[in-house]
Short mmCIF file of N, CA and C in Angstrom, two decimals:
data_model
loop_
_atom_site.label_atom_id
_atom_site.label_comp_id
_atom_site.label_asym_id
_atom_site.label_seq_id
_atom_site.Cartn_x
_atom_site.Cartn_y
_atom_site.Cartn_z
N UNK T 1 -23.36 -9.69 -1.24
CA UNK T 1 -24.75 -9.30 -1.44
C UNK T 1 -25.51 -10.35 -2.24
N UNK T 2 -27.23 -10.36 -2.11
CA UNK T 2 -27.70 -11.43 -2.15
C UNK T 2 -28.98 -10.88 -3.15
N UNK T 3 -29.34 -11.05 -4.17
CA UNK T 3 -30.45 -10.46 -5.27
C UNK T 3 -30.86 -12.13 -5.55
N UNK T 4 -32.46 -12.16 -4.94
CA UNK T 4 -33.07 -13.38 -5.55
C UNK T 4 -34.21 -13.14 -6.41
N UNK T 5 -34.14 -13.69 -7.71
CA UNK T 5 -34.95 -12.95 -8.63
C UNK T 5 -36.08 -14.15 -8.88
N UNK T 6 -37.18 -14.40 -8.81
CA UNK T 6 -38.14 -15.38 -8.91
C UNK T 6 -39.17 -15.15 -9.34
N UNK T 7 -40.62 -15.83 -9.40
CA UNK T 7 -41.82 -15.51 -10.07
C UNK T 7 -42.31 -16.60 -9.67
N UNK T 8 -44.02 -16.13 -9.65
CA UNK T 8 -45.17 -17.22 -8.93
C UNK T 8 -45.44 -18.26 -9.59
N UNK T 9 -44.85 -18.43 -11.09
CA UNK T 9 -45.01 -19.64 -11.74
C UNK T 9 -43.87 -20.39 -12.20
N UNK T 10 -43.14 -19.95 -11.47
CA UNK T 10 -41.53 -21.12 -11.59
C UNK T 10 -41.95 -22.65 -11.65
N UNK T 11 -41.72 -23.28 -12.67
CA UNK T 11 -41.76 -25.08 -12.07
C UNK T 11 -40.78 -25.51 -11.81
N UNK T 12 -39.44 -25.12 -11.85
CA UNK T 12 -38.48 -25.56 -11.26
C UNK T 12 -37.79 -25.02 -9.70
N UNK T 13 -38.02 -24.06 -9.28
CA UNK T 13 -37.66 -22.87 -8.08
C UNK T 13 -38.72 -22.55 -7.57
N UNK T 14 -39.56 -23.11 -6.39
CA UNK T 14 -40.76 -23.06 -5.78
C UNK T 14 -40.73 -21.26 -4.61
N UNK T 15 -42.13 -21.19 -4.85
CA UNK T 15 -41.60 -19.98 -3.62
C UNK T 15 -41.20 -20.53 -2.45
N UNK T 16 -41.76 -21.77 -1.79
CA UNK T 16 -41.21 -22.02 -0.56
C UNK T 16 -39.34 -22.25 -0.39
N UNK T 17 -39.51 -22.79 -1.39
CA UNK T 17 -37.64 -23.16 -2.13
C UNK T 17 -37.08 -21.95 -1.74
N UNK T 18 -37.55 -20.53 -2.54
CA UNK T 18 -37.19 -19.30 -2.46
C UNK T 18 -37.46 -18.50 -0.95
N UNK T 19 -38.30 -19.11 -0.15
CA UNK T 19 -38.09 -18.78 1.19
C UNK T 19 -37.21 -19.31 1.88
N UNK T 20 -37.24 -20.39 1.46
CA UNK T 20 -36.09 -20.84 2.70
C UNK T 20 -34.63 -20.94 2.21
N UNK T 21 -34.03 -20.36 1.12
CA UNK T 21 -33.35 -19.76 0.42
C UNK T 21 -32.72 -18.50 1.57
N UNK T 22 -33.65 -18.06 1.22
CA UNK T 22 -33.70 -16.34 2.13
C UNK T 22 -33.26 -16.56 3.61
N UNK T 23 -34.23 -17.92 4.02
CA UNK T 23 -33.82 -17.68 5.46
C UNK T 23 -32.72 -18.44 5.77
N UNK T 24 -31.74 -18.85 4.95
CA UNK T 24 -30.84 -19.94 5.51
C UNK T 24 -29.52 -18.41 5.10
N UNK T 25 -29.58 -17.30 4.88
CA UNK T 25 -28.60 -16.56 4.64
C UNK T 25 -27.81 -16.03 6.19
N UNK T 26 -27.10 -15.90 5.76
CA UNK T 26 -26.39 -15.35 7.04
C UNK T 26 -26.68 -14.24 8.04
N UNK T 27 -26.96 -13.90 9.18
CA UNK T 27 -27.36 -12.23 9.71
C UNK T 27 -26.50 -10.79 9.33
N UNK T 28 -27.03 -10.29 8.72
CA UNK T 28 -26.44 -9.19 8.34
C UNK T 28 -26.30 -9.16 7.02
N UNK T 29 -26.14 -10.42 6.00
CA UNK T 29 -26.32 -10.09 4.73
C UNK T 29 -26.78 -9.23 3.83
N UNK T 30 -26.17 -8.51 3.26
CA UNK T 30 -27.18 -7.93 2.15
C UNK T 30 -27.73 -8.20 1.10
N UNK T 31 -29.37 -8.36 1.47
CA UNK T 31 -30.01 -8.94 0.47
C UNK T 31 -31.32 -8.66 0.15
N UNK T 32 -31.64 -8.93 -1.03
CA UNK T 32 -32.97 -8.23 -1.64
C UNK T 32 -34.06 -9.52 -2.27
N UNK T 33 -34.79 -9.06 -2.48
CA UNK T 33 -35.66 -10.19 -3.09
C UNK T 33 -36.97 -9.46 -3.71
N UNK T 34 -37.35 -9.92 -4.97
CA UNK T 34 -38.02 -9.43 -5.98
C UNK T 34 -38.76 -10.92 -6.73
N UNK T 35 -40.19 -10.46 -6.28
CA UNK T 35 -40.93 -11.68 -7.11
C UNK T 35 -42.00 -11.23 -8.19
N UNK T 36 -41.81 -11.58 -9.21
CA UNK T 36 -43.16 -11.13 -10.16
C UNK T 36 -44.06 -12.54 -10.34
N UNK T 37 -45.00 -11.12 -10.52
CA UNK T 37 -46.16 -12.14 -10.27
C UNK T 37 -47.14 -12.04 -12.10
N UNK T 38 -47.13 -12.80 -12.47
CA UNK T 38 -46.71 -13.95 -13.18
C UNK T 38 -45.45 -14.10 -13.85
N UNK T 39 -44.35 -14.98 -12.92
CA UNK T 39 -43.46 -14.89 -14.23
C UNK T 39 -42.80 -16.25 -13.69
N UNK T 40 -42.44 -17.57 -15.46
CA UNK T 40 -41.95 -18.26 -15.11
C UNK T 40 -40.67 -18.84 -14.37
N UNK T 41 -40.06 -19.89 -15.29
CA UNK T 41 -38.76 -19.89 -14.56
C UNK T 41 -38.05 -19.48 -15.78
N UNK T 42 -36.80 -18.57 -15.71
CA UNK T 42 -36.10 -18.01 -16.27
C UNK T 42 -36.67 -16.53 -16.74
N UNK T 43 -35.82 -15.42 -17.54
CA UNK T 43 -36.04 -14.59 -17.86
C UNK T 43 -35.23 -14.51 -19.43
N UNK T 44 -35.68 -12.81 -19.47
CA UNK T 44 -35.04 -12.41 -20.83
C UNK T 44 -33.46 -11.74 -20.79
N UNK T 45 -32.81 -10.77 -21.65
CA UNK T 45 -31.04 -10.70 -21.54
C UNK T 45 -31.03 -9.84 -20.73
N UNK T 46 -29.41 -9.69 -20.65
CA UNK T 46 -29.57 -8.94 -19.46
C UNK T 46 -30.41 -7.65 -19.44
N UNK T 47 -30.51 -7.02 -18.08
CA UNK T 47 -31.50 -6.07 -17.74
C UNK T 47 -32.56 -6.31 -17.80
N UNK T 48 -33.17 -7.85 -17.68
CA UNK T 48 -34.76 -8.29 -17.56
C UNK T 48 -34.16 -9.39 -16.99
N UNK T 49 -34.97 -9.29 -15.70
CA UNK T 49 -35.87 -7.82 -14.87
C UNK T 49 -34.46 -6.88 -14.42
N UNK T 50 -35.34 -5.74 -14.27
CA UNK T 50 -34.41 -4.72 -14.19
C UNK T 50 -33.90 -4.37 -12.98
N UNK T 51 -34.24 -5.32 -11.74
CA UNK T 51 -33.51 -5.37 -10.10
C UNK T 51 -32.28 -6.11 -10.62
N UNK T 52 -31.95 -6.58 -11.58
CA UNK T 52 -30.44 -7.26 -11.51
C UNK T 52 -29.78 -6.49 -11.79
N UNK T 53 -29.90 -5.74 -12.95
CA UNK T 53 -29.18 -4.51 -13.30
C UNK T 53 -28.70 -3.43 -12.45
N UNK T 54 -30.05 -3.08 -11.25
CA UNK T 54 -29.64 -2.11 -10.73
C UNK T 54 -29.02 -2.75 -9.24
N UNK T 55 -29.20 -3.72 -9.12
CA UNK T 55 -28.58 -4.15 -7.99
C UNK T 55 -26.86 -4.58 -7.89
N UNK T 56 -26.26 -4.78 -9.01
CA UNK T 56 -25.43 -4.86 -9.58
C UNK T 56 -24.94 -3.74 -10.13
N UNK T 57 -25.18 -2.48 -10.74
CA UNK T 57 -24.86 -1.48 -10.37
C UNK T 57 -24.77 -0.86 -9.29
N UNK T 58 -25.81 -1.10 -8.45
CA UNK T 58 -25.14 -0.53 -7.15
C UNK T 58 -23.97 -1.05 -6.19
N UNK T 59 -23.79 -1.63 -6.30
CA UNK T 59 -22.55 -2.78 -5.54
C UNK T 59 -21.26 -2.86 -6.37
N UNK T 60 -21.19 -3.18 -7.44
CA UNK T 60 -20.26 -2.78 -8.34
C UNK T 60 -20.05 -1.31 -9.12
N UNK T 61 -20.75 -0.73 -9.34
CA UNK T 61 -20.26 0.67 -10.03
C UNK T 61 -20.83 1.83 -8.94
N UNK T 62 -21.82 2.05 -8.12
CA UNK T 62 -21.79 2.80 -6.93
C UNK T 62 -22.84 3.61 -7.43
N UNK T 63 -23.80 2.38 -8.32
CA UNK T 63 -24.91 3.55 -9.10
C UNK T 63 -26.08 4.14 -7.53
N UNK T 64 -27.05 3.50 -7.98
CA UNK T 64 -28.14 4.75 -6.85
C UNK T 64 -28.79 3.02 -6.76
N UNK T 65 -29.13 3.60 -4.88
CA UNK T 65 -29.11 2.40 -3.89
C UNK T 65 -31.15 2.52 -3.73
N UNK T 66 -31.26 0.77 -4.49
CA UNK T 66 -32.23 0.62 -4.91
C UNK T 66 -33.21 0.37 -3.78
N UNK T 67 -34.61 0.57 -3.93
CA UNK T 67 -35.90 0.80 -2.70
C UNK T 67 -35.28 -0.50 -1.91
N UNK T 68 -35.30 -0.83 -0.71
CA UNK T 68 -35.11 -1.80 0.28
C UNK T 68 -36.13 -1.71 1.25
N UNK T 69 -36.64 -3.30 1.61
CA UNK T 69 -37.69 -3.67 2.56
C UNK T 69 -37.21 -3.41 3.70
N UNK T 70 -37.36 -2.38 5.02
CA UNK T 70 -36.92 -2.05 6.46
C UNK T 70 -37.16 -2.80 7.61
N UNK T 71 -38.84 -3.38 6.99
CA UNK T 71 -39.24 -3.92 8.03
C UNK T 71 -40.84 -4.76 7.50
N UNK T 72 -41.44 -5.60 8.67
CA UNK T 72 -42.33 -6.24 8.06
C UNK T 72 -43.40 -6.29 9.11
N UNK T 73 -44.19 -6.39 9.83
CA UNK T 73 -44.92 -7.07 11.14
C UNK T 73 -46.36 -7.72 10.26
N UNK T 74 -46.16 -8.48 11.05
CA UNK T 74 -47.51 -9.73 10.79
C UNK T 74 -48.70 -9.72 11.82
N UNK T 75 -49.60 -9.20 12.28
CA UNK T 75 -50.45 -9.19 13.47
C UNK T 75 -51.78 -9.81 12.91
N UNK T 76 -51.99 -10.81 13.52
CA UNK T 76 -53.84 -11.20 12.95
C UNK T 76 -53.77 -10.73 11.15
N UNK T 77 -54.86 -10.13 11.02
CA UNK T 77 -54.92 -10.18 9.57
C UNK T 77 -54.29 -8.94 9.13
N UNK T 78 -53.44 -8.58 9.53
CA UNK T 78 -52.34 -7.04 9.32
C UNK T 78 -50.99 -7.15 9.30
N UNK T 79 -50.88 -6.84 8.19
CA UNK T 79 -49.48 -7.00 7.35
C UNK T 79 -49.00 -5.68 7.51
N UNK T 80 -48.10 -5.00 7.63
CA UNK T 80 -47.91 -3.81 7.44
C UNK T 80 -46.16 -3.84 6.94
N UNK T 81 -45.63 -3.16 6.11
CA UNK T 81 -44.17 -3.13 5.40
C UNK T 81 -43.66 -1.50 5.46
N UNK T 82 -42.33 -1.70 5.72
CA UNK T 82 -41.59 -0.66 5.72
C UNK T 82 -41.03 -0.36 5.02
N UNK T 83 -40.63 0.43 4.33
CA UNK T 83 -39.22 0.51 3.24
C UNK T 83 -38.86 1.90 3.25
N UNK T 84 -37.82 1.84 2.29
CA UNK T 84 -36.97 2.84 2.19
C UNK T 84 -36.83 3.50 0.65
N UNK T 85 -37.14 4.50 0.25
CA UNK T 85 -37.18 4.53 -1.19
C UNK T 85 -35.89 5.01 -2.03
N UNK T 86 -34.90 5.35 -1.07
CA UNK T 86 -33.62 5.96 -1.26
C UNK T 86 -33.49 6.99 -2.98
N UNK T 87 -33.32 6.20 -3.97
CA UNK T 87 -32.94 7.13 -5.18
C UNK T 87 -33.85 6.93 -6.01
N UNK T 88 -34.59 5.85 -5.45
CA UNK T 88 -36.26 5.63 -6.46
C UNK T 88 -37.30 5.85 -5.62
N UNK T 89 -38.41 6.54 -6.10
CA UNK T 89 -39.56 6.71 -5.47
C UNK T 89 -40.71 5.45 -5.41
N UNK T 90 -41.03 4.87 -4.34
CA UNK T 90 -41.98 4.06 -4.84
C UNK T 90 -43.56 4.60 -5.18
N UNK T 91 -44.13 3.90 -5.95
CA UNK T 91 -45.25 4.18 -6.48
C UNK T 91 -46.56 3.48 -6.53
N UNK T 92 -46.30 2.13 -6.20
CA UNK T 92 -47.88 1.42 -5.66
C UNK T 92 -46.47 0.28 -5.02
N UNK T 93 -47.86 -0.30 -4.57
CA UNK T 93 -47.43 -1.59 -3.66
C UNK T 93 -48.98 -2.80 -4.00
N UNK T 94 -48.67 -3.89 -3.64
CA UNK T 94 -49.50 -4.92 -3.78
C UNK T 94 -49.33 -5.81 -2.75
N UNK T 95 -50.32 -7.10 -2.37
CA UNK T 95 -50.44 -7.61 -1.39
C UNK T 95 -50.53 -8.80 -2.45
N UNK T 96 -49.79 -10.01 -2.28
CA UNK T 96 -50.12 -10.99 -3.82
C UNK T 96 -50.39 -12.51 -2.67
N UNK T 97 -50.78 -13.12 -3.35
CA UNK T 97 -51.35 -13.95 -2.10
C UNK T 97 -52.19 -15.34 -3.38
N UNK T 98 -52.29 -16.52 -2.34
CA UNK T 98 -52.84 -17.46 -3.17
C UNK T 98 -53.43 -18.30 -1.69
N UNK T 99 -54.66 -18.97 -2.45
CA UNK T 99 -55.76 -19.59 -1.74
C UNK T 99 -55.45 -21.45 -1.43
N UNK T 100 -54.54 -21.39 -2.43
CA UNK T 100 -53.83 -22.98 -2.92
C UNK T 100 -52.67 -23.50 -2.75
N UNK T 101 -52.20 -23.30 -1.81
CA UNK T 101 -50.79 -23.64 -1.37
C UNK T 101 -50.19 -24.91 -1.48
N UNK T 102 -51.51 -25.89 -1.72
CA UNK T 102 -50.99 -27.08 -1.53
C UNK T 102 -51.06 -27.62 -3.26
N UNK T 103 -51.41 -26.84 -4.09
CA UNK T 103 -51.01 -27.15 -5.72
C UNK T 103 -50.08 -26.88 -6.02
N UNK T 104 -49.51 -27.89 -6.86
CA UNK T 104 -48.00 -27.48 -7.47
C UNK T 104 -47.76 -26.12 -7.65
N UNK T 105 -46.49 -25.45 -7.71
CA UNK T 105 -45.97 -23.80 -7.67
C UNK T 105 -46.69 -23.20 -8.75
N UNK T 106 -46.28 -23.92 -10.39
CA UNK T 106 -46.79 -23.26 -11.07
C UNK T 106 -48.45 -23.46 -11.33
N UNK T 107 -49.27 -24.07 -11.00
CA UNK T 107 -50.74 -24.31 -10.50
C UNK T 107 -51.50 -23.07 -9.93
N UNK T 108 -50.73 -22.82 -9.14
CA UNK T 108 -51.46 -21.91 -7.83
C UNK T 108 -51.64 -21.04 -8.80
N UNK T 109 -53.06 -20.34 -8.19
CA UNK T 109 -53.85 -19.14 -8.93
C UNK T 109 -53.10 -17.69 -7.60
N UNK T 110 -52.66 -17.11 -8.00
CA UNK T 110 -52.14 -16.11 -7.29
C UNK T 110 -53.12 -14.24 -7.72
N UNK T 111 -53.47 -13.89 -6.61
CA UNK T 111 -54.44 -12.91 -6.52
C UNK T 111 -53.50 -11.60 -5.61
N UNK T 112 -54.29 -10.47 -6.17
CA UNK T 112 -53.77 -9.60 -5.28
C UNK T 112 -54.55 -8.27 -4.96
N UNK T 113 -54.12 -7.30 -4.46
CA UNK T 113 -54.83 -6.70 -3.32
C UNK T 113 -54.08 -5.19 -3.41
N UNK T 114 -54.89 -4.36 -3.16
CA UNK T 114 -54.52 -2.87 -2.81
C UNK T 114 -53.86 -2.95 -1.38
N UNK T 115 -53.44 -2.07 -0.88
CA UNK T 115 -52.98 -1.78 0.56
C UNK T 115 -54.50 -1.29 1.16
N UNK T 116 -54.60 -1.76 2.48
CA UNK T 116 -55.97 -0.87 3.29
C UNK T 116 -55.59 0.28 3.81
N UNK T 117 -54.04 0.91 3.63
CA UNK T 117 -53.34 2.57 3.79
C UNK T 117 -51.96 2.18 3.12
N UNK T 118 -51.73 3.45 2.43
CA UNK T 118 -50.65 3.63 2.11
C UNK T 118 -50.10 5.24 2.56
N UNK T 119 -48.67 4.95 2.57
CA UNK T 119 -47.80 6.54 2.47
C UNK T 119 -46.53 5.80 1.78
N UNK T 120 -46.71 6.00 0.53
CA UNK T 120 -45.67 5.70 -0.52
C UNK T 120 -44.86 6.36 -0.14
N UNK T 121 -44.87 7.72 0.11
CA UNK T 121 -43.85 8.75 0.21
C UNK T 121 -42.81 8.87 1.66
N UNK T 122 -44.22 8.40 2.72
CA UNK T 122 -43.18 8.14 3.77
C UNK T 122 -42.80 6.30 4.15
N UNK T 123 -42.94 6.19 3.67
CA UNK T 123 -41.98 4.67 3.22
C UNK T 123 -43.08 3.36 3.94
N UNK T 124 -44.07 3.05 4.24
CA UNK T 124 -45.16 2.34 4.82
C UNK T 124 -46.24 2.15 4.59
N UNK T 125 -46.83 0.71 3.96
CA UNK T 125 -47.96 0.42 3.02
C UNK T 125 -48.77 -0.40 4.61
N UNK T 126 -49.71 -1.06 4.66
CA UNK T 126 -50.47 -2.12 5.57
C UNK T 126 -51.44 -2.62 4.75
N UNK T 127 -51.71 -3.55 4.78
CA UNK T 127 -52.47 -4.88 4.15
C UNK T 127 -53.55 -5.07 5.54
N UNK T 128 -54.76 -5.68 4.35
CA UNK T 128 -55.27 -6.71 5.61
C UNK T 128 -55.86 -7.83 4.85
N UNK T 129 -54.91 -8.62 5.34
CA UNK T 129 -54.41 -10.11 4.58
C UNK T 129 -56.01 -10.91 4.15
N UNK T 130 -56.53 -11.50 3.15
CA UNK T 130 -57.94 -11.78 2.85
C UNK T 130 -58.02 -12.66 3.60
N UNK T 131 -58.81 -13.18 4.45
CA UNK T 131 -59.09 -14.41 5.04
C UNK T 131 -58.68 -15.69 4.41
N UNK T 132 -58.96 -15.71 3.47
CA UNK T 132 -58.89 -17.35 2.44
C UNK T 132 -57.53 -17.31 2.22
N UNK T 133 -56.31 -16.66 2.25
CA UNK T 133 -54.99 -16.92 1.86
C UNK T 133 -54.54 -17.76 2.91
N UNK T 134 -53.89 -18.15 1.95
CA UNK T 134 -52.71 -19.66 2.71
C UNK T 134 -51.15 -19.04 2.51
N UNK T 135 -50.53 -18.73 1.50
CA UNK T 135 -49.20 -17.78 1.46
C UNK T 135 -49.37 -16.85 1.00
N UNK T 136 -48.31 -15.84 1.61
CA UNK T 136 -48.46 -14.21 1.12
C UNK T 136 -47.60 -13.52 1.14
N UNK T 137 -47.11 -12.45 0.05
CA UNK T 137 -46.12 -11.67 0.39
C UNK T 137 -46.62 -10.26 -0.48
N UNK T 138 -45.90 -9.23 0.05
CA UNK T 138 -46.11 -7.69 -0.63
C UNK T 138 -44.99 -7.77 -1.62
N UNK T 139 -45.31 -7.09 -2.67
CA UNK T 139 -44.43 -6.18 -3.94
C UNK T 139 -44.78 -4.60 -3.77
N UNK T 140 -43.59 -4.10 -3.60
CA UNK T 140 -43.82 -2.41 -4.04
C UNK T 140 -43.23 -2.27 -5.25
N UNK T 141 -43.73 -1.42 -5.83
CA UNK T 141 -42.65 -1.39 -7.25
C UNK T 141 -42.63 0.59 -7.05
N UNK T 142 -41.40 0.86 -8.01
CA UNK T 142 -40.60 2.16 -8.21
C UNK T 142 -41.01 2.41 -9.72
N UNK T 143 -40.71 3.91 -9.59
CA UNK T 143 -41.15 4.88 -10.68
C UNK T 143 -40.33 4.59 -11.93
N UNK T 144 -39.21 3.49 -11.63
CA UNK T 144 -38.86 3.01 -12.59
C UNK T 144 -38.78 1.17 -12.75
N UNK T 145 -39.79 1.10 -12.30
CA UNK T 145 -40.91 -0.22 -12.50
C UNK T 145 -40.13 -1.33 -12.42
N UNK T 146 -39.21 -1.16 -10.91
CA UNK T 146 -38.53 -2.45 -10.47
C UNK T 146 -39.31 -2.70 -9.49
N UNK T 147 -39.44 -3.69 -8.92
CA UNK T 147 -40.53 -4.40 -8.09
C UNK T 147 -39.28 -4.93 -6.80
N UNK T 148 -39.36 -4.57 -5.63
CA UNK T 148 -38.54 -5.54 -4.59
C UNK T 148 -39.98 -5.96 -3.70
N UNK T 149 -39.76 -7.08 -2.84
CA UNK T 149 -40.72 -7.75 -2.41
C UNK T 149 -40.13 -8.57 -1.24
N UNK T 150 -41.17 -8.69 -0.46
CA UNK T 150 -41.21 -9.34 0.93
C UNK T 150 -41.03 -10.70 1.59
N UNK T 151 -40.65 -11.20 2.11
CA UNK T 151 -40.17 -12.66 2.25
C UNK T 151 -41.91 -13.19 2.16
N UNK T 152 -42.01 -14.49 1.74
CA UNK T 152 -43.27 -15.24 1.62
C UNK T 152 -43.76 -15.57 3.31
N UNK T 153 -44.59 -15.55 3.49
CA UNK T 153 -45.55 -15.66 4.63
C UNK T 153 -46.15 -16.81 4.65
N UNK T 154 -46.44 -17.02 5.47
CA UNK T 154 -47.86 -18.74 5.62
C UNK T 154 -48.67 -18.20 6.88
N UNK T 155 -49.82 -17.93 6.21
CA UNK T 155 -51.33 -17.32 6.92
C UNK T 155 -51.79 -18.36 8.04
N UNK T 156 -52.16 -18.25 9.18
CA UNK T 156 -52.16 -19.24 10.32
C UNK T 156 -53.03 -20.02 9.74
#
């Protein structure tokens, strides 16, 4: 299993780095990915952020199997995400996105966005991606304020 833990202002671990990270994994892997948005490179002890903890409890001690992304579709300016909330409820979602793709990682001004529908409850948020974005990805976060998140995007 595969937990990539990152943030929009890494200067050493770029999001694109962290995409293609993701996509060079094997089919079928199990794997998660969680980006905060602002956070540099590195973190605090363990249990910050708190997807390592529980992702690692779940795989090793058989704790409770944390929200997972199902699905994604990209259409014109419509994003729409699937998930699964299993033993955590999710509770908002975000659309995080930046206008500047071509400034260094930690540079980029990163903005974000309500869903244009949500059903938290039945597991499916939709976006409609702002015109001016250049990369993009969704965060949902859980009632116990772990955040998993969506592979990074590049807006046509």
């Amino acid at each position: 299993p595969v937990l990539r833990c990152n943030g929009t202002r890494d200067v050493f671990y770029t999001m694109e780095m962290t995409e293609l990270s993701m996509a060079a994994l094997p089919s079928g892997t199990a794997a998660m990915l969680s980006i905060k948005n602002p956070m540099p490179h590195g973190h605090g002890a363990c249990g910050d952020p708190k997807e390592i903890a529980a992702w690692a409890d779940f795989f090793l001690k058989g704790g409770p199997k944390p929200l997972e992304i199902v699905g994604v579709r990209y259409e014109g300016a419509r994003f729409a995400v699937s998930f699964r909330g299993n033993d955590d409820r999710a509770v908002a979602a975000e659309l995080v996105y930046t206008t500047d793709a071509d400034a260094p990682n930690p540079d980029r001004k990163w903005k974000t966005c309500a869903p244009a529908a949500a059903d938290l409850a039945g597991g499916e948020v939709v976006f409609a991606v702002p015109d001016p974005a250049q990369l993009f990805f969704a965060n949902i976060r859980t009632a116990k304020g772990e955040i998993y998140s969506t592979r990074l995007f590049l807006a046509p």
